[in-house]
Amino acid sequence: MQLCSKEAFQLRRQLQEMRNIHSICLGGLFVAAYIVLSLFNIRFSEFLEFRLAFLALAAAAFYGGPVMGMAVGIAGDVISYFVMPQSGPFFPGFTLTYAILGFLFGLLLYRSRITPFRAFAAGLAEFFISCTLTTFWLHLMYGMDWKYLLTIRIVKNLISLGVYSILLFVFLTAFSKILASGRISGKPAGQAPR
């Protein structure tokens, strides 16, 4: 089984598609969904929370590839910070994290059939980014001991890996059926799965 589709690496074509009005409107809807899902974060502490906005990021990457995933990650993080009250200062490292996560989701999900293995691979990408980059940004922002922070985040991310993988599989399976039914017109992203 091929992990990434060939179309996922055609970044220039994806960038050109992002310029059409249909993709811009859908990108805006994905950003809006990201912001709304950000309202439902489950926060345990300043350093520990479960986020649901990654579902909108995964849907954007599934539909528009790494380029749209990255664009929605950037726009969603920046706009959601300024729209909703936050507990800390704006930190561009988190924006970079969501841009990279959207790009990785695009590589794994774009024009691909959603399987439990593929959903787990996307969940694993989120796990890796959260354990490394997010932990590093929190260390820089709050000056906490790196080993302590990494330990509590690995435990949290191991728990969330299973939950996020199941959520990705269920959500993207339903989303691909909506795309295949033609309810969202435009380029046939949900067709010809591999």
PDB file of C-alpha atoms in Angstrom, residues 6-149:
ATOM      1  CA  LYS A   6       1.435  10.890  -6.539  1.00  0.00           C
ATOM      2  CA  GLU A   7      -0.881  13.899  -6.700  1.00  0.00           C
ATOM      3  CA  ALA A   8       0.167  14.911  -3.176  1.00  0.00           C
ATOM      4  CA  PHE A   9       3.586  15.938  -4.499  1.00  0.00           C
ATOM      5  CA  GLN A  10       2.230  18.121  -7.340  1.00  0.00           C
ATOM      6  CA  LEU A  11       2.496  21.274  -5.278  1.00  0.00           C
ATOM      7  CA  ARG A  12       2.572  23.693  -8.217  1.00  0.00           C
ATOM      8  CA  ARG A  13      -0.749  22.355  -9.550  1.00  0.00           C
ATOM      9  CA  GLN A  14      -2.271  22.551  -6.058  1.00  0.00           C
ATOM     10  CA  LEU A  15      -1.110  26.150  -5.739  1.00  0.00           C
ATOM     11  CA  GLN A  16      -2.760  26.997  -9.069  1.00  0.00           C
ATOM     12  CA  GLU A  17      -5.987  25.313  -7.947  1.00  0.00           C
ATOM     13  CA  MET A  18      -5.913  27.371  -4.751  1.00  0.00           C
ATOM     14  CA  ARG A  19      -6.308  30.480  -6.904  1.00  0.00           C
ATOM     15  CA  ASN A  20      -9.754  29.562  -8.231  1.00  0.00           C
ATOM     16  CA  ILE A  21     -12.776  31.000  -6.452  1.00  0.00           C
ATOM     17  CA  HIS A  22     -14.202  27.593  -5.535  1.00  0.00           C
ATOM     18  CA  SER A  23     -11.045  26.568  -3.668  1.00  0.00           C
ATOM     19  CA  ILE A  24     -10.798  29.959  -1.962  1.00  0.00           C
ATOM     20  CA  CYS A  25     -14.385  29.656  -0.703  1.00  0.00           C
ATOM     21  CA  LEU A  26     -13.870  26.092   0.504  1.00  0.00           C
ATOM     22  CA  GLY A  27     -10.595  27.100   2.146  1.00  0.00           C
ATOM     23  CA  GLY A  28     -12.507  29.825   3.980  1.00  0.00           C
ATOM     24  CA  LEU A  29     -15.087  27.275   5.118  1.00  0.00           C
ATOM     25  CA  PHE A  30     -12.326  24.995   6.393  1.00  0.00           C
ATOM     26  CA  VAL A  31     -10.803  27.927   8.305  1.00  0.00           C
ATOM     27  CA  ALA A  32     -14.221  28.743   9.781  1.00  0.00           C
ATOM     28  CA  ALA A  33     -14.646  25.092  10.820  1.00  0.00           C
ATOM     29  CA  TYR A  34     -11.159  25.205  12.367  1.00  0.00           C
ATOM     30  CA  ILE A  35     -12.122  28.273  14.419  1.00  0.00           C
ATOM     31  CA  VAL A  36     -15.423  26.750  15.566  1.00  0.00           C
ATOM     32  CA  LEU A  37     -13.761  23.454  16.517  1.00  0.00           C
ATOM     33  CA  SER A  38     -11.135  25.442  18.447  1.00  0.00           C
ATOM     34  CA  LEU A  39     -13.937  26.512  20.785  1.00  0.00           C
ATOM     35  CA  PHE A  40     -14.285  22.909  21.908  1.00  0.00           C
ATOM     36  CA  ASN A  41     -10.717  22.369  23.096  1.00  0.00           C
ATOM     37  CA  ILE A  42     -10.567  20.402  26.330  1.00  0.00           C
ATOM     38  CA  ARG A  43      -7.987  22.183  28.470  1.00  0.00           C
ATOM     39  CA  PHE A  44      -6.462  20.489  31.505  1.00  0.00           C
ATOM     40  CA  SER A  45      -3.654  22.976  32.136  1.00  0.00           C
ATOM     41  CA  GLU A  46      -1.590  25.622  30.392  1.00  0.00           C
ATOM     42  CA  PHE A  47       0.507  22.861  28.864  1.00  0.00           C
ATOM     43  CA  LEU A  48      -2.049  20.115  28.358  1.00  0.00           C
ATOM     44  CA  GLU A  49      -5.171  20.199  26.207  1.00  0.00           C
ATOM     45  CA  PHE A  50      -7.037  18.098  23.672  1.00  0.00           C
ATOM     46  CA  ARG A  51      -7.783  19.968  20.463  1.00  0.00           C
ATOM     47  CA  LEU A  52     -10.433  19.145  17.862  1.00  0.00           C
ATOM     48  CA  ALA A  53      -9.478  21.732  15.237  1.00  0.00           C
ATOM     49  CA  PHE A  54      -7.182  19.178  13.616  1.00  0.00           C
ATOM     50  CA  LEU A  55     -10.314  17.619  12.032  1.00  0.00           C
ATOM     51  CA  ALA A  56     -10.895  20.736   9.914  1.00  0.00           C
ATOM     52  CA  LEU A  57      -7.203  20.765   9.058  1.00  0.00           C
ATOM     53  CA  ALA A  58      -7.389  17.110   7.982  1.00  0.00           C
ATOM     54  CA  ALA A  59     -10.497  17.776   5.869  1.00  0.00           C
ATOM     55  CA  ALA A  60      -8.781  20.685   4.111  1.00  0.00           C
ATOM     56  CA  ALA A  61      -5.692  18.576   3.445  1.00  0.00           C
ATOM     57  CA  PHE A  62      -7.821  15.661   2.228  1.00  0.00           C
ATOM     58  CA  TYR A  63      -9.709  17.934  -0.156  1.00  0.00           C
ATOM     59  CA  GLY A  64      -6.993  20.322  -1.370  1.00  0.00           C
ATOM     60  CA  GLY A  65      -3.682  18.617  -0.609  1.00  0.00           C
ATOM     61  CA  PRO A  66      -0.636  19.809   1.294  1.00  0.00           C
ATOM     62  CA  VAL A  67      -0.929  23.378  -0.014  1.00  0.00           C
ATOM     63  CA  MET A  68      -4.500  23.862   1.197  1.00  0.00           C
ATOM     64  CA  GLY A  69      -3.725  22.030   4.439  1.00  0.00           C
ATOM     65  CA  MET A  70      -0.817  24.350   5.113  1.00  0.00           C
ATOM     66  CA  ALA A  71      -2.820  27.484   4.214  1.00  0.00           C
ATOM     67  CA  VAL A  72      -5.731  26.476   6.458  1.00  0.00           C
ATOM     68  CA  GLY A  73      -3.296  25.659   9.287  1.00  0.00           C
ATOM     69  CA  ILE A  74      -1.752  29.122   9.092  1.00  0.00           C
ATOM     70  CA  ALA A  75      -4.981  31.082   8.655  1.00  0.00           C
ATOM     71  CA  GLY A  76      -6.911  29.008  11.177  1.00  0.00           C
ATOM     72  CA  ASP A  77      -4.317  29.409  13.921  1.00  0.00           C
ATOM     73  CA  VAL A  78      -3.831  33.146  13.424  1.00  0.00           C
ATOM     74  CA  ILE A  79      -7.525  34.009  13.092  1.00  0.00           C
ATOM     75  CA  SER A  80      -8.637  31.747  15.952  1.00  0.00           C
ATOM     76  CA  TYR A  81      -6.098  33.405  18.242  1.00  0.00           C
ATOM     77  CA  PHE A  82      -7.479  36.878  17.561  1.00  0.00           C
ATOM     78  CA  VAL A  83     -11.159  35.843  17.482  1.00  0.00           C
ATOM     79  CA  MET A  84     -11.197  33.956  20.774  1.00  0.00           C
ATOM     80  CA  PRO A  85      -9.844  35.034  24.134  1.00  0.00           C
ATOM     81  CA  GLN A  86      -6.537  33.307  24.835  1.00  0.00           C
ATOM     82  CA  SER A  87      -4.639  32.688  28.038  1.00  0.00           C
ATOM     83  CA  GLY A  88      -1.203  33.521  26.643  1.00  0.00           C
ATOM     84  CA  PRO A  89       0.522  35.732  24.092  1.00  0.00           C
ATOM     85  CA  PHE A  90       0.487  35.031  20.369  1.00  0.00           C
ATOM     86  CA  PHE A  91       3.425  32.821  19.462  1.00  0.00           C
ATOM     87  CA  PRO A  92       4.206  32.222  15.747  1.00  0.00           C
ATOM     88  CA  GLY A  93       5.803  28.864  16.519  1.00  0.00           C
ATOM     89  CA  PHE A  94       2.353  27.339  16.964  1.00  0.00           C
ATOM     90  CA  THR A  95       1.332  28.738  13.585  1.00  0.00           C
ATOM     91  CA  LEU A  96       4.350  27.022  12.055  1.00  0.00           C
ATOM     92  CA  THR A  97       3.320  23.812  13.834  1.00  0.00           C
ATOM     93  CA  TYR A  98      -0.152  23.865  12.273  1.00  0.00           C
ATOM     94  CA  ALA A  99       1.264  24.739   8.854  1.00  0.00           C
ATOM     95  CA  ILE A 100       3.561  21.706   9.024  1.00  0.00           C
ATOM     96  CA  LEU A 101       0.766  19.495  10.337  1.00  0.00           C
ATOM     97  CA  GLY A 102      -1.551  20.589   7.506  1.00  0.00           C
ATOM     98  CA  PHE A 103       1.203  19.888   4.991  1.00  0.00           C
ATOM     99  CA  LEU A 104       1.840  16.411   6.444  1.00  0.00           C
ATOM    100  CA  PHE A 105      -1.890  15.652   6.495  1.00  0.00           C
ATOM    101  CA  GLY A 106      -1.995  16.641   2.822  1.00  0.00           C
ATOM    102  CA  LEU A 107       0.855  14.293   1.956  1.00  0.00           C
ATOM    103  CA  LEU A 108      -0.871  11.415   3.730  1.00  0.00           C
ATOM    104  CA  LEU A 109      -4.532  12.049   2.879  1.00  0.00           C
ATOM    105  CA  TYR A 110      -4.819  13.898  -0.445  1.00  0.00           C
ATOM    106  CA  ARG A 111      -6.664  11.850  -3.077  1.00  0.00           C
ATOM    107  CA  SER A 112      -6.260   8.710  -1.014  1.00  0.00           C
ATOM    108  CA  ARG A 113      -8.717   6.138   0.239  1.00  0.00           C
ATOM    109  CA  ILE A 114      -9.262   6.500   3.981  1.00  0.00           C
ATOM    110  CA  THR A 115      -8.268   3.324   5.794  1.00  0.00           C
ATOM    111  CA  PRO A 116      -7.600   2.674   9.484  1.00  0.00           C
ATOM    112  CA  PHE A 117      -3.872   2.489   8.674  1.00  0.00           C
ATOM    113  CA  ARG A 118      -3.918   5.850   6.865  1.00  0.00           C
ATOM    114  CA  ALA A 119      -5.887   7.454   9.721  1.00  0.00           C
ATOM    115  CA  PHE A 120      -3.356   6.025  12.187  1.00  0.00           C
ATOM    116  CA  ALA A 121      -0.481   7.405  10.061  1.00  0.00           C
ATOM    117  CA  ALA A 122      -2.092  10.867  10.162  1.00  0.00           C
ATOM    118  CA  GLY A 123      -2.621  10.500  13.917  1.00  0.00           C
ATOM    119  CA  LEU A 124       1.026   9.493  14.241  1.00  0.00           C
ATOM    120  CA  ALA A 125       2.070  12.647  12.343  1.00  0.00           C
ATOM    121  CA  GLU A 126       0.052  14.716  14.823  1.00  0.00           C
ATOM    122  CA  PHE A 127       1.630  12.758  17.696  1.00  0.00           C
ATOM    123  CA  PHE A 128       5.166  13.403  16.448  1.00  0.00           C
ATOM    124  CA  ILE A 129       4.587  17.133  15.789  1.00  0.00           C
ATOM    125  CA  SER A 130       2.900  17.607  19.159  1.00  0.00           C
ATOM    126  CA  CYS A 131       5.656  15.781  21.065  1.00  0.00           C
ATOM    127  CA  THR A 132       8.476  17.665  19.364  1.00  0.00           C
ATOM    128  CA  LEU A 133       7.560  21.112  18.051  1.00  0.00           C
ATOM    129  CA  THR A 134       4.702  21.956  20.403  1.00  0.00           C
ATOM    130  CA  THR A 135       6.716  20.809  23.402  1.00  0.00           C
ATOM    131  CA  PHE A 136       9.671  22.908  22.240  1.00  0.00           C
ATOM    132  CA  TRP A 137       7.474  26.012  21.810  1.00  0.00           C
ATOM    133  CA  LEU A 138       5.983  25.539  25.284  1.00  0.00           C
ATOM    134  CA  HIS A 139       9.509  25.162  26.695  1.00  0.00           C
ATOM    135  CA  LEU A 140      10.568  28.437  25.023  1.00  0.00           C
ATOM    136  CA  MET A 141       7.454  30.317  26.127  1.00  0.00           C
ATOM    137  CA  TYR A 142       7.226  29.208  29.739  1.00  0.00           C
ATOM    138  CA  GLY A 143      10.771  28.105  30.548  1.00  0.00           C
ATOM    139  CA  MET A 144       9.650  24.763  31.948  1.00  0.00           C
ATOM    140  CA  ASP A 145      12.105  21.913  32.234  1.00  0.00           C
ATOM    141  CA  TRP A 146      12.287  20.186  28.836  1.00  0.00           C
ATOM    142  CA  LYS A 147      12.298  16.620  30.274  1.00  0.00           C
ATOM    143  CA  TYR A 148       9.306  17.210  32.541  1.00  0.00           C
ATOM    144  CA  LEU A 149       7.311  18.861  29.775  1.00  0.00           C
TER     145      LEU A 149
END
